[in-house]
Amino acid sequence: MATSVEQRRHLATVIPGPRSQELQARKLAAVSAGVGTGLPVYVERADGGILVDVDGNQLIDFGSGIAVTTVGASAPRVVQAVKRQVEDFTHTCFMVTPYEEYVAVCEKLALLTPGDHEKRSALFNSGAEAVENAVKLARAFTGRAAVVAFDHAYHGRTNLTMALTAKNMPYKQGFGPFAGEVYRAPMAYPYRWIGDRERVAGEAFEAFASQVRAQVGEQNVAAVIIEPIQGEGGFIVPPAGWLRQVAEWCREHGILLIADEIQTGFCRTGDWFACDHEGVVPDLITTAKGMAGGLPLAAVTGRAEVMDVVSPGSLGGTYGGNPVACVAALAAIETMEADDLCGRAREIEGLFKARLHRLAEKFDVIGEIRGRGAMVAVELVLGGGDTTPAPELTAAVNRHCHSQGLVTLTAGTFGNVLRFLPPLTISDELLGEGLDILEQAFVANA
Ligand code: PLZ
């Protein structure tokens, strides 16, 4: 695949190098402490599977900026489209004087998202903003207030989405009071299910349905919001059939199902959307991240009757569906189609899982290997049959990978999940080299 950056790992200095350290000192003096950085190497260029930093280091990217640079960080089609667009115009505000590119993105979303019903979309700047608007629409359509979200969920950092997000530290601590009418339900988390591990889907569905009935009342629920594979929560893959049961239950009770596919969407899991794998058609779907090749763009796509229930002017924002972000999305989607990046995600899953299963034979601290497509994780535990989470080990393995020029991310409510989200344009060679580094990190720390 054509990339603008040499696809080779190279360590010129320690990680982070002296220039990055200087910049990090400036960062600490100028940027709020609330904005953290997982690996303070300052990036100068990036594409394919490589990030080049200001010290001349070339790092292997297993993070894609949290599942954003699916097509690479300077994919040729995206770069060309953006250059052309900024020369033509950068902004008009779609709500003042519209332009074709916004409409074209919405047409594409209607074609690609699950279900062949009539759809409409609205575009926004960030994932959190899309989630907020999906909830607004569900409430307006149903005339109900309650929203049900799950244990381990992540939906954003704005006030309403903080309420939907499950984890307190660091996302919620000190930031309340939170938006009302948000209720939490148990998640089908196979590895840590307390009941019968063979019957997680059924038991988890019963626990969810009975809790909502007892604590909220189905007739008060506007929407259930779910990440079909949970992202920040630790790549939790619910058992087959569970999501479909939840979807059917929603339909029975006139409740809208919102699939938050902000992290899972756009080829990441080996399908266009993670719902496709389960054959589930949500009423509303939120997307962002991988959609626009690194430019900020998010969307709510849903049933026309839901999306059209609100009055003109009730959805939007100054920058929502910015033309530069829209052409980037059209170019990124074209790349996914032309290069069959869904197929590539499935290949990457095969490569990762084969290596990780061999690793798990040697290291019993690997409690579970899970995920789909190029969204794979390992959950680390104390080992020797003890499934207590091992966050210190996770942090140590993560740090070791960073020091060797491999960008990895952690996740999970208990901070004990190492997750892998490589760009889908990464080469097999870089994947293999990254996995070698990961193995050394286990040898050194486990
Ligand atoms: N919904 C499922 O994954 C963003 C953010 C991590 P924004 N996840 C990565 C962090 O520490 O900020 C995300 C997501 C899901 C919503 C969001 C929110 O998307 O574009 O970050 O607002």
Short mmCIF file of C-alpha atoms and ligand atoms in Angstrom, two decimals:
data_model
loop_
_atom_site.label_atom_id
_atom_site.label_comp_id
_atom_site.label_asym_id
_atom_site.label_seq_id
_atom_site.Cartn_x
_atom_site.Cartn_y
_atom_site.Cartn_z
CA MET A 1 0.00 0.00 0.00
CA ALA A 2 1.34 3.46 -0.88
CA THR A 3 2.54 5.39 2.18
CA SER A 4 4.37 8.69 2.46
CA VAL A 5 6.51 7.52 5.39
CA GLU A 6 9.22 4.85 5.33
CA GLN A 7 7.69 1.73 6.89
CA ARG A 8 10.50 0.78 9.24
CA ARG A 9 10.98 0.98 13.01
CA HIS A 10 14.04 2.97 13.98
CA LEU A 11 15.26 4.11 17.40
CA ALA A 12 17.58 7.12 17.15
CA THR A 13 17.41 8.12 20.84
CA VAL A 14 15.88 6.89 24.07
CA ILE A 15 12.06 7.12 24.07
CA PRO A 16 11.05 9.88 24.58
CA GLY A 17 14.08 11.62 23.07
CA PRO A 18 15.56 14.99 24.10
CA ARG A 19 13.43 17.12 21.72
CA SER A 20 10.27 15.38 22.91
CA GLN A 21 11.32 15.92 26.51
CA GLU A 22 11.78 19.64 25.85
CA LEU A 23 8.35 19.83 24.26
CA GLN A 24 6.83 17.88 27.12
CA ALA A 25 8.24 20.46 29.57
CA ARG A 26 6.56 23.20 27.51
CA LYS A 27 3.36 21.15 27.47
CA LEU A 28 3.31 20.88 31.24
CA ALA A 29 3.69 24.67 31.52
CA ALA A 30 1.04 25.51 28.92
CA VAL A 31 -1.53 22.69 28.68
CA SER A 32 -4.00 21.75 31.39
CA ALA A 33 -2.96 18.79 33.50
CA GLY A 34 -6.40 17.36 32.69
CA VAL A 35 -5.22 16.60 29.16
CA GLY A 36 -3.03 13.53 29.62
CA THR A 37 -0.57 11.97 27.18
CA GLY A 38 -0.02 8.21 27.12
CA LEU A 39 3.37 8.35 25.43
CA PRO A 40 4.96 11.82 25.24
CA VAL A 41 6.81 11.47 21.95
CA TYR A 42 5.99 14.46 19.78
CA VAL A 43 5.04 13.40 16.29
CA GLU A 44 6.24 15.07 13.11
CA ARG A 45 4.92 12.74 10.41
CA ALA A 46 2.90 9.54 10.26
CA ASP A 47 1.39 7.07 7.81
CA GLY A 48 0.76 3.36 7.45
CA GLY A 49 2.07 1.66 10.58
CA ILE A 50 4.73 4.25 11.48
CA LEU A 51 4.88 7.45 13.56
CA VAL A 52 8.00 9.60 13.11
CA ASP A 53 8.89 11.77 16.09
CA VAL A 54 10.82 15.02 16.43
CA ASP A 55 13.99 13.13 17.46
CA GLY A 56 13.98 11.01 14.32
CA ASN A 57 12.58 7.89 16.01
CA GLN A 58 10.21 5.78 13.95
CA LEU A 59 7.64 4.00 16.11
CA ILE A 60 5.31 1.17 15.19
CA ASP A 61 1.71 2.25 15.67
CA PHE A 62 -0.64 -0.23 17.38
CA GLY A 63 -3.04 2.55 18.40
CA SER A 64 -4.18 4.57 15.35
CA GLY A 65 -4.77 7.54 17.65
CA ILE A 66 -7.48 5.42 19.35
CA ALA A 67 -8.98 3.79 16.25
CA VAL A 68 -8.97 6.91 14.06
CA THR A 69 -6.28 6.52 11.40
CA THR A 70 -7.75 3.33 9.97
CA VAL A 71 -6.61 4.29 6.45
CA GLY A 72 -3.30 5.70 7.71
CA ALA A 73 -2.46 9.14 9.09
CA SER A 74 -1.71 10.74 5.72
CA ALA A 75 -3.51 8.47 3.28
CA PRO A 76 -2.99 9.70 -0.31
CA ARG A 77 -6.69 10.09 -1.19
CA VAL A 78 -7.41 11.93 2.06
CA VAL A 79 -4.44 14.28 1.63
CA GLN A 80 -5.43 15.16 -1.93
CA ALA A 81 -9.09 15.71 -1.11
CA VAL A 82 -8.27 17.93 1.87
CA LYS A 83 -5.74 20.02 -0.09
CA ARG A 84 -8.25 20.60 -2.86
CA GLN A 85 -11.01 21.48 -0.43
CA VAL A 86 -9.05 24.02 1.63
CA GLU A 87 -8.20 25.79 -1.61
CA ASP A 88 -11.86 25.94 -2.60
CA PHE A 89 -13.35 26.90 0.78
CA THR A 90 -12.84 25.92 4.40
CA HIS A 91 -16.23 26.76 5.86
CA THR A 92 -19.58 28.30 5.20
CA CYS A 93 -21.57 26.69 8.04
CA PHE A 94 -23.94 24.11 6.56
CA MET A 95 -26.81 25.74 8.44
CA VAL A 96 -26.18 29.05 6.64
CA THR A 97 -25.25 28.09 3.07
CA PRO A 98 -24.92 24.35 2.43
CA TYR A 99 -22.58 22.36 0.18
CA GLU A 100 -22.72 19.00 -1.60
CA GLU A 101 -20.02 17.17 0.41
CA TYR A 102 -22.13 17.11 3.58
CA VAL A 103 -25.05 15.57 1.69
CA ALA A 104 -22.74 13.05 0.02
CA VAL A 105 -21.42 11.86 3.41
CA CYS A 106 -25.00 11.37 4.65
CA GLU A 107 -25.88 9.43 1.48
CA LYS A 108 -22.86 7.19 2.04
CA LEU A 109 -23.81 6.63 5.69
CA ALA A 110 -27.31 5.58 4.61
CA LEU A 111 -25.82 2.97 2.27
CA LEU A 112 -23.14 1.60 4.60
CA THR A 113 -24.89 1.43 7.99
CA PRO A 114 -26.96 -1.67 8.90
CA GLY A 115 -30.52 -1.99 7.57
CA ASP A 116 -32.13 -1.05 4.25
CA HIS A 117 -34.86 1.16 5.74
CA GLU A 118 -35.06 4.85 4.89
CA LYS A 119 -32.39 6.79 6.80
CA ARG A 120 -31.24 10.30 7.54
CA SER A 121 -28.03 11.56 9.15
CA ALA A 122 -26.77 14.64 10.97
CA LEU A 123 -23.07 15.50 11.23
CA PHE A 124 -21.12 16.74 14.26
CA ASN A 125 -17.53 17.32 15.40
CA SER A 126 -16.88 14.63 18.00
CA GLY A 127 -18.14 11.29 19.15
CA ALA A 128 -19.51 12.70 22.39
CA GLU A 129 -21.51 15.27 20.45
CA ALA A 130 -23.00 12.54 18.25
CA VAL A 131 -24.01 10.53 21.33
CA GLU A 132 -25.62 13.62 22.92
CA ASN A 133 -27.66 14.18 19.77
CA ALA A 134 -28.71 10.54 19.47
CA VAL A 135 -30.15 10.81 22.99
CA LYS A 136 -31.91 14.08 22.13
CA LEU A 137 -33.51 12.43 19.11
CA ALA A 138 -34.57 9.31 21.02
CA ARG A 139 -36.21 11.42 23.72
CA ALA A 140 -37.99 13.65 21.20
CA PHE A 141 -39.25 10.66 19.21
CA THR A 142 -40.46 8.53 22.13
CA GLY A 143 -41.56 11.31 24.48
CA ARG A 144 -39.72 9.39 27.24
CA ALA A 145 -36.76 10.48 29.35
CA ALA A 146 -34.81 7.46 30.62
CA VAL A 147 -31.67 6.16 28.91
CA VAL A 148 -30.06 2.85 29.83
CA ALA A 149 -26.30 2.37 29.47
CA PHE A 150 -24.14 -0.58 30.51
CA ASP A 151 -21.39 -1.38 32.99
CA HIS A 152 -17.94 -0.63 31.46
CA ALA A 153 -19.49 1.72 28.87
CA TYR A 154 -17.63 4.72 27.45
CA HIS A 155 -19.59 7.34 25.56
CA GLY A 156 -17.63 10.57 26.09
CA ARG A 157 -16.67 13.39 28.43
CA THR A 158 -19.40 16.01 28.05
CA ASN A 159 -21.98 16.27 30.81
CA LEU A 160 -24.56 13.88 29.39
CA THR A 161 -21.97 11.47 28.03
CA MET A 162 -20.07 11.45 31.35
CA ALA A 163 -23.31 10.28 32.90
CA LEU A 164 -23.48 7.49 30.30
CA THR A 165 -19.82 6.54 30.82
CA ALA A 166 -19.36 3.97 33.58
CA LYS A 167 -15.83 4.51 34.91
CA ASN A 168 -15.26 7.12 37.58
CA MET A 169 -11.48 7.69 37.45
CA PRO A 170 -10.44 9.67 35.51
CA TYR A 171 -13.56 10.47 33.52
CA LYS A 172 -16.06 11.56 36.17
CA GLN A 173 -14.20 12.24 39.41
CA GLY A 174 -15.11 15.69 40.71
CA PHE A 175 -17.23 16.59 37.65
CA GLY A 176 -20.75 15.95 38.96
CA PRO A 177 -23.61 16.49 39.22
CA PHE A 178 -24.29 14.49 36.10
CA ALA A 179 -27.24 14.60 33.72
CA GLY A 180 -30.32 12.87 35.07
CA GLU A 181 -32.42 9.95 33.82
CA VAL A 182 -29.42 7.78 33.00
CA TYR A 183 -29.53 4.21 34.36
CA ARG A 184 -26.85 1.54 34.43
CA ALA A 185 -27.46 -2.11 33.51
CA PRO A 186 -25.24 -5.20 33.82
CA MET A 187 -23.06 -6.01 30.82
CA ALA A 188 -22.61 -9.45 29.29
CA TYR A 189 -18.90 -9.73 30.11
CA PRO A 190 -18.08 -13.40 29.55
CA TYR A 191 -14.66 -13.46 31.23
CA ARG A 192 -15.96 -12.01 34.49
CA TRP A 193 -19.53 -13.31 34.46
CA ILE A 194 -20.45 -14.46 37.96
CA GLY A 195 -23.11 -16.94 36.86
CA ASP A 196 -22.85 -19.91 34.54
CA ARG A 197 -20.09 -19.18 31.98
CA GLU A 198 -21.83 -21.43 29.44
CA ARG A 199 -25.03 -19.40 29.64
CA VAL A 200 -23.76 -15.80 29.77
CA ALA A 201 -25.94 -14.53 26.91
CA GLY A 202 -29.21 -15.71 28.41
CA GLU A 203 -28.36 -14.92 32.02
CA ALA A 204 -27.02 -11.47 31.19
CA PHE A 205 -30.07 -10.65 29.12
CA GLU A 206 -32.38 -11.74 31.99
CA ALA A 207 -30.37 -9.66 34.48
CA PHE A 208 -30.59 -6.62 32.19
CA ALA A 209 -34.30 -6.94 31.43
CA SER A 210 -35.37 -7.59 35.02
CA GLN A 211 -33.25 -4.74 36.37
CA VAL A 212 -34.67 -2.25 33.88
CA ARG A 213 -38.21 -3.42 34.66
CA ALA A 214 -37.69 -3.17 38.43
CA GLN A 215 -35.70 0.05 38.60
CA VAL A 216 -36.86 2.12 35.61
CA GLY A 217 -39.96 0.66 33.94
CA GLU A 218 -39.78 -0.13 30.23
CA GLN A 219 -42.49 2.42 29.47
CA ASN A 220 -40.18 5.22 30.68
CA VAL A 221 -37.17 4.25 28.59
CA ALA A 222 -36.38 6.29 25.46
CA ALA A 223 -33.25 4.41 24.47
CA VAL A 224 -30.75 1.73 25.31
CA ILE A 225 -27.24 2.73 24.23
CA ILE A 226 -24.60 0.07 23.65
CA GLU A 227 -21.15 -0.30 22.15
CA PRO A 228 -21.49 -3.64 20.28
CA ILE A 229 -17.91 -4.31 21.35
CA GLN A 230 -16.97 -2.08 24.28
CA GLY A 231 -13.90 0.06 23.62
CA GLU A 232 -12.46 1.93 26.60
CA GLY A 233 -14.13 -0.66 28.85
CA GLY A 234 -11.61 -3.25 27.65
CA PHE A 235 -12.75 -4.62 24.27
CA ILE A 236 -15.50 -6.62 25.92
CA VAL A 237 -17.18 -8.80 23.30
CA PRO A 238 -20.64 -9.90 24.42
CA PRO A 239 -21.56 -13.51 23.65
CA ALA A 240 -23.26 -14.28 20.32
CA GLY A 241 -26.98 -13.62 20.40
CA TRP A 242 -27.02 -11.26 23.39
CA LEU A 243 -27.15 -8.05 21.36
CA ARG A 244 -29.94 -9.47 19.21
CA GLN A 245 -31.96 -10.30 22.33
CA VAL A 246 -31.50 -6.76 23.62
CA ALA A 247 -32.54 -5.38 20.21
CA GLU A 248 -35.69 -7.52 20.11
CA TRP A 249 -36.59 -6.55 23.67
CA CYS A 250 -36.19 -2.85 22.75
CA ARG A 251 -38.51 -3.27 19.76
CA GLU A 252 -41.15 -5.02 21.92
CA HIS A 253 -41.17 -2.10 24.33
CA GLY A 254 -41.01 0.80 21.87
CA ILE A 255 -37.47 1.63 23.05
CA LEU A 256 -34.86 2.82 20.55
CA LEU A 257 -31.58 0.94 20.29
CA ILE A 258 -28.61 3.28 19.85
CA ALA A 259 -25.47 1.47 18.69
CA ASP A 260 -22.40 3.52 19.58
CA GLU A 261 -20.02 2.44 16.82
CA ILE A 262 -17.65 5.34 17.29
CA GLN A 263 -14.76 2.98 18.04
CA THR A 264 -15.97 -0.19 16.25
CA GLY A 265 -17.19 1.37 13.00
CA PHE A 266 -15.68 1.66 9.53
CA CYS A 267 -13.97 -1.71 8.97
CA ARG A 268 -12.30 -1.83 12.39
CA THR A 269 -13.92 -5.13 13.40
CA GLY A 270 -13.73 -6.74 9.96
CA ASP A 271 -17.18 -5.53 8.89
CA TRP A 272 -18.35 -2.02 8.11
CA PHE A 273 -19.97 -2.03 11.56
CA ALA A 274 -19.79 -4.42 14.51
CA CYS A 275 -23.61 -4.78 14.45
CA ASP A 276 -23.32 -6.39 10.99
CA HIS A 277 -21.64 -9.42 12.55
CA GLU A 278 -24.64 -10.00 14.83
CA GLY A 279 -27.21 -9.18 12.14
CA VAL A 280 -28.58 -6.44 14.39
CA VAL A 281 -30.13 -3.28 12.92
CA PRO A 282 -30.07 -0.43 15.43
CA ASP A 283 -32.57 2.44 15.25
CA LEU A 284 -29.79 4.99 15.61
CA ILE A 285 -26.05 4.57 15.12
CA THR A 286 -23.30 6.97 16.19
CA THR A 287 -20.04 7.08 14.22
CA ALA A 288 -16.84 9.16 14.27
CA LYS A 289 -13.13 8.25 14.56
CA GLY A 290 -12.20 6.01 11.58
CA MET A 291 -14.76 7.64 9.31
CA ALA A 292 -12.75 10.70 8.26
CA GLY A 293 -9.09 9.67 8.06
CA GLY A 294 -8.08 11.74 11.09
CA LEU A 295 -10.24 14.81 10.58
CA PRO A 296 -12.87 15.57 13.21
CA LEU A 297 -16.24 14.34 12.00
CA ALA A 298 -19.04 12.43 13.71
CA ALA A 299 -22.55 11.41 12.75
CA VAL A 300 -25.88 10.16 13.94
CA THR A 301 -27.61 7.99 11.35
CA GLY A 302 -31.04 6.57 11.93
CA ARG A 303 -34.57 5.76 10.90
CA ALA A 304 -36.00 8.63 8.86
CA GLU A 305 -39.08 8.89 11.10
CA VAL A 306 -36.86 9.38 14.17
CA MET A 307 -34.35 11.72 12.54
CA ASP A 308 -37.09 13.89 11.02
CA VAL A 309 -39.23 14.23 14.16
CA VAL A 310 -37.34 17.31 15.39
CA SER A 311 -37.77 20.82 14.04
CA PRO A 312 -35.28 22.65 11.76
CA GLY A 313 -32.54 24.32 13.79
CA SER A 314 -32.77 21.85 16.67
CA LEU A 315 -29.69 19.84 15.61
CA GLY A 316 -26.33 21.13 14.44
CA GLY A 317 -23.52 23.46 15.41
CA THR A 318 -21.19 25.96 13.77
CA TYR A 319 -18.66 23.42 12.54
CA GLY A 320 -20.72 20.23 12.27
CA GLY A 321 -20.00 18.54 8.94
CA ASN A 322 -17.20 20.94 8.05
CA PRO A 323 -16.44 20.59 4.31
CA VAL A 324 -12.78 19.66 4.83
CA ALA A 325 -13.80 16.88 7.22
CA CYS A 326 -16.51 15.74 4.79
CA VAL A 327 -14.18 15.37 1.80
CA ALA A 328 -11.73 13.54 4.07
CA ALA A 329 -14.52 11.12 5.02
CA LEU A 330 -15.48 10.53 1.38
CA ALA A 331 -11.82 9.84 0.55
CA ALA A 332 -11.28 7.59 3.59
CA ILE A 333 -14.40 5.56 2.75
CA GLU A 334 -13.30 5.27 -0.88
CA THR A 335 -9.97 3.91 0.37
CA MET A 336 -11.70 1.37 2.62
CA GLU A 337 -13.78 0.18 -0.32
CA ALA A 338 -10.98 0.16 -2.92
CA ASP A 339 -8.47 -1.62 -0.67
CA ASP A 340 -10.98 -3.95 1.05
CA LEU A 341 -9.92 -2.79 4.48
CA CYS A 342 -12.66 -4.89 6.12
CA GLY A 343 -10.89 -7.94 4.69
CA ARG A 344 -7.56 -6.57 5.89
CA ALA A 345 -8.96 -6.17 9.42
CA ARG A 346 -9.91 -9.86 9.41
CA GLU A 347 -6.39 -10.81 8.26
CA ILE A 348 -4.92 -8.70 11.05
CA GLU A 349 -7.17 -10.50 13.56
CA GLY A 350 -5.77 -13.82 12.39
CA LEU A 351 -2.15 -12.66 12.70
CA PHE A 352 -2.70 -11.16 16.16
CA LYS A 353 -4.67 -14.02 17.62
CA ALA A 354 -2.28 -16.73 16.41
CA ARG A 355 0.66 -14.98 18.09
CA LEU A 356 -1.25 -14.01 21.23
CA HIS A 357 -2.50 -17.58 21.78
CA ARG A 358 1.08 -18.86 21.56
CA LEU A 359 2.08 -16.17 24.06
CA ALA A 360 -0.73 -17.18 26.41
CA GLU A 361 0.67 -20.74 26.50
CA LYS A 362 3.86 -19.33 27.98
CA PHE A 363 2.38 -16.63 30.22
CA ASP A 364 -0.61 -17.55 32.35
CA VAL A 365 -1.06 -13.88 33.32
CA ILE A 366 -2.86 -13.60 29.99
CA GLY A 367 -6.36 -14.30 31.27
CA GLU A 368 -8.20 -13.77 28.01
CA ILE A 369 -7.55 -12.86 24.38
CA ARG A 370 -10.53 -11.24 22.74
CA GLY A 371 -11.79 -8.80 20.14
CA ARG A 372 -12.67 -8.85 16.49
CA GLY A 373 -10.87 -7.68 13.38
CA ALA A 374 -8.12 -5.18 14.09
CA MET A 375 -9.58 -4.53 17.56
CA VAL A 376 -7.84 -7.11 19.73
CA ALA A 377 -6.94 -7.11 23.42
CA VAL A 378 -5.45 -9.21 26.20
CA GLU A 379 -6.78 -9.02 29.74
CA LEU A 380 -3.96 -9.45 32.28
CA VAL A 381 -4.49 -11.14 35.64
CA LEU A 382 -2.33 -12.41 38.51
CA GLY A 383 -2.18 -15.87 36.90
CA GLY A 384 -1.87 -19.37 38.32
CA GLY A 385 -5.65 -19.61 38.21
CA ASP A 386 -6.11 -16.25 40.00
CA THR A 387 -8.14 -13.93 37.76
CA THR A 388 -7.58 -10.84 39.93
CA PRO A 389 -6.83 -7.93 37.55
CA ALA A 390 -3.14 -7.02 37.13
CA PRO A 391 -3.03 -3.28 36.35
CA GLU A 392 0.62 -2.83 37.46
CA LEU A 393 1.80 -5.58 35.13
CA THR A 394 -0.31 -4.08 32.34
CA ALA A 395 1.32 -0.69 32.87
CA ALA A 396 4.79 -2.27 32.95
CA VAL A 397 4.27 -4.21 29.70
CA ASN A 398 2.84 -1.07 28.10
CA ARG A 399 5.86 1.00 29.20
CA HIS A 400 8.26 -1.66 27.93
CA CYS A 401 6.58 -1.57 24.50
CA HIS A 402 6.83 2.23 24.44
CA SER A 403 10.53 2.16 25.32
CA GLN A 404 11.14 -0.13 22.34
CA GLY A 405 9.27 2.07 19.89
CA LEU A 406 5.90 0.30 19.86
CA VAL A 407 2.84 2.44 20.57
CA THR A 408 0.36 0.38 22.60
CA LEU A 409 -2.69 1.44 24.58
CA THR A 410 -4.31 0.19 27.75
CA ALA A 411 -8.01 0.06 28.61
CA GLY A 412 -10.49 -1.54 30.96
CA THR A 413 -12.42 -0.62 34.08
CA PHE A 414 -9.63 -2.27 36.13
CA GLY A 415 -6.79 -0.87 33.97
CA ASN A 416 -5.64 -4.40 33.12
CA VAL A 417 -6.28 -4.62 29.39
CA LEU A 418 -3.68 -4.10 26.68
CA ARG A 419 -5.44 -3.24 23.46
CA PHE A 420 -4.29 -3.22 19.87
CA LEU A 421 -5.81 -1.00 17.19
CA PRO A 422 -3.30 -0.83 14.34
CA PRO A 423 -4.00 1.16 11.20
CA LEU A 424 -5.42 -1.23 8.62
CA THR A 425 -2.67 -0.13 6.22
CA ILE A 426 0.12 -1.50 8.45
CA SER A 427 2.33 -4.17 6.83
CA ASP A 428 2.58 -7.78 8.04
CA GLU A 429 6.27 -7.16 8.75
CA LEU A 430 5.57 -4.30 11.15
CA LEU A 431 2.79 -6.28 12.80
CA GLY A 432 5.17 -9.18 13.36
CA GLU A 433 7.91 -6.91 14.69
CA GLY A 434 5.45 -5.24 17.06
CA LEU A 435 4.33 -8.63 18.34
CA ASP A 436 8.00 -9.62 18.88
CA ILE A 437 8.41 -6.52 21.05
CA LEU A 438 5.25 -7.40 22.95
CA GLU A 439 6.60 -10.88 23.61
CA GLN A 440 9.87 -9.41 24.94
CA ALA A 441 7.81 -7.13 27.18
CA PHE A 442 6.18 -10.20 28.73
CA VAL A 443 9.53 -11.96 29.11
CA ALA A 444 10.91 -8.90 30.92
CA ASN A 445 7.92 -8.21 33.16
CA ALA A 446 5.65 -11.22 33.67
N1 PLZ B 1 -18.12 6.48 22.16
C1 PLZ B 1 -17.51 4.13 21.90
O1 PLZ B 1 -14.82 5.07 21.95
C2 PLZ B 1 -14.10 7.83 22.22
C3 PLZ B 1 -11.66 8.44 23.86
C4 PLZ B 1 -10.72 8.07 24.93
P1 PLZ B 1 -14.99 11.62 21.18
N2 PLZ B 1 -13.15 6.92 22.74
C5 PLZ B 1 -11.81 7.33 22.91
C6 PLZ B 1 -10.43 9.24 25.78
O2 PLZ B 1 -9.70 9.03 26.76
O3 PLZ B 1 -10.90 10.35 25.50
C7 PLZ B 1 -15.51 7.36 22.17
C8 PLZ B 1 -15.81 5.99 22.05
C9 PLZ B 1 -17.15 5.59 22.05
C10 PLZ B 1 -17.86 7.80 22.27
C11 PLZ B 1 -16.57 8.28 22.27
C12 PLZ B 1 -16.34 9.74 22.37
O4 PLZ B 1 -15.80 10.24 21.19
O5 PLZ B 1 -14.76 11.90 19.73
O6 PLZ B 1 -13.74 11.39 21.96
O7 PLZ B 1 -15.88 12.64 21.81
#
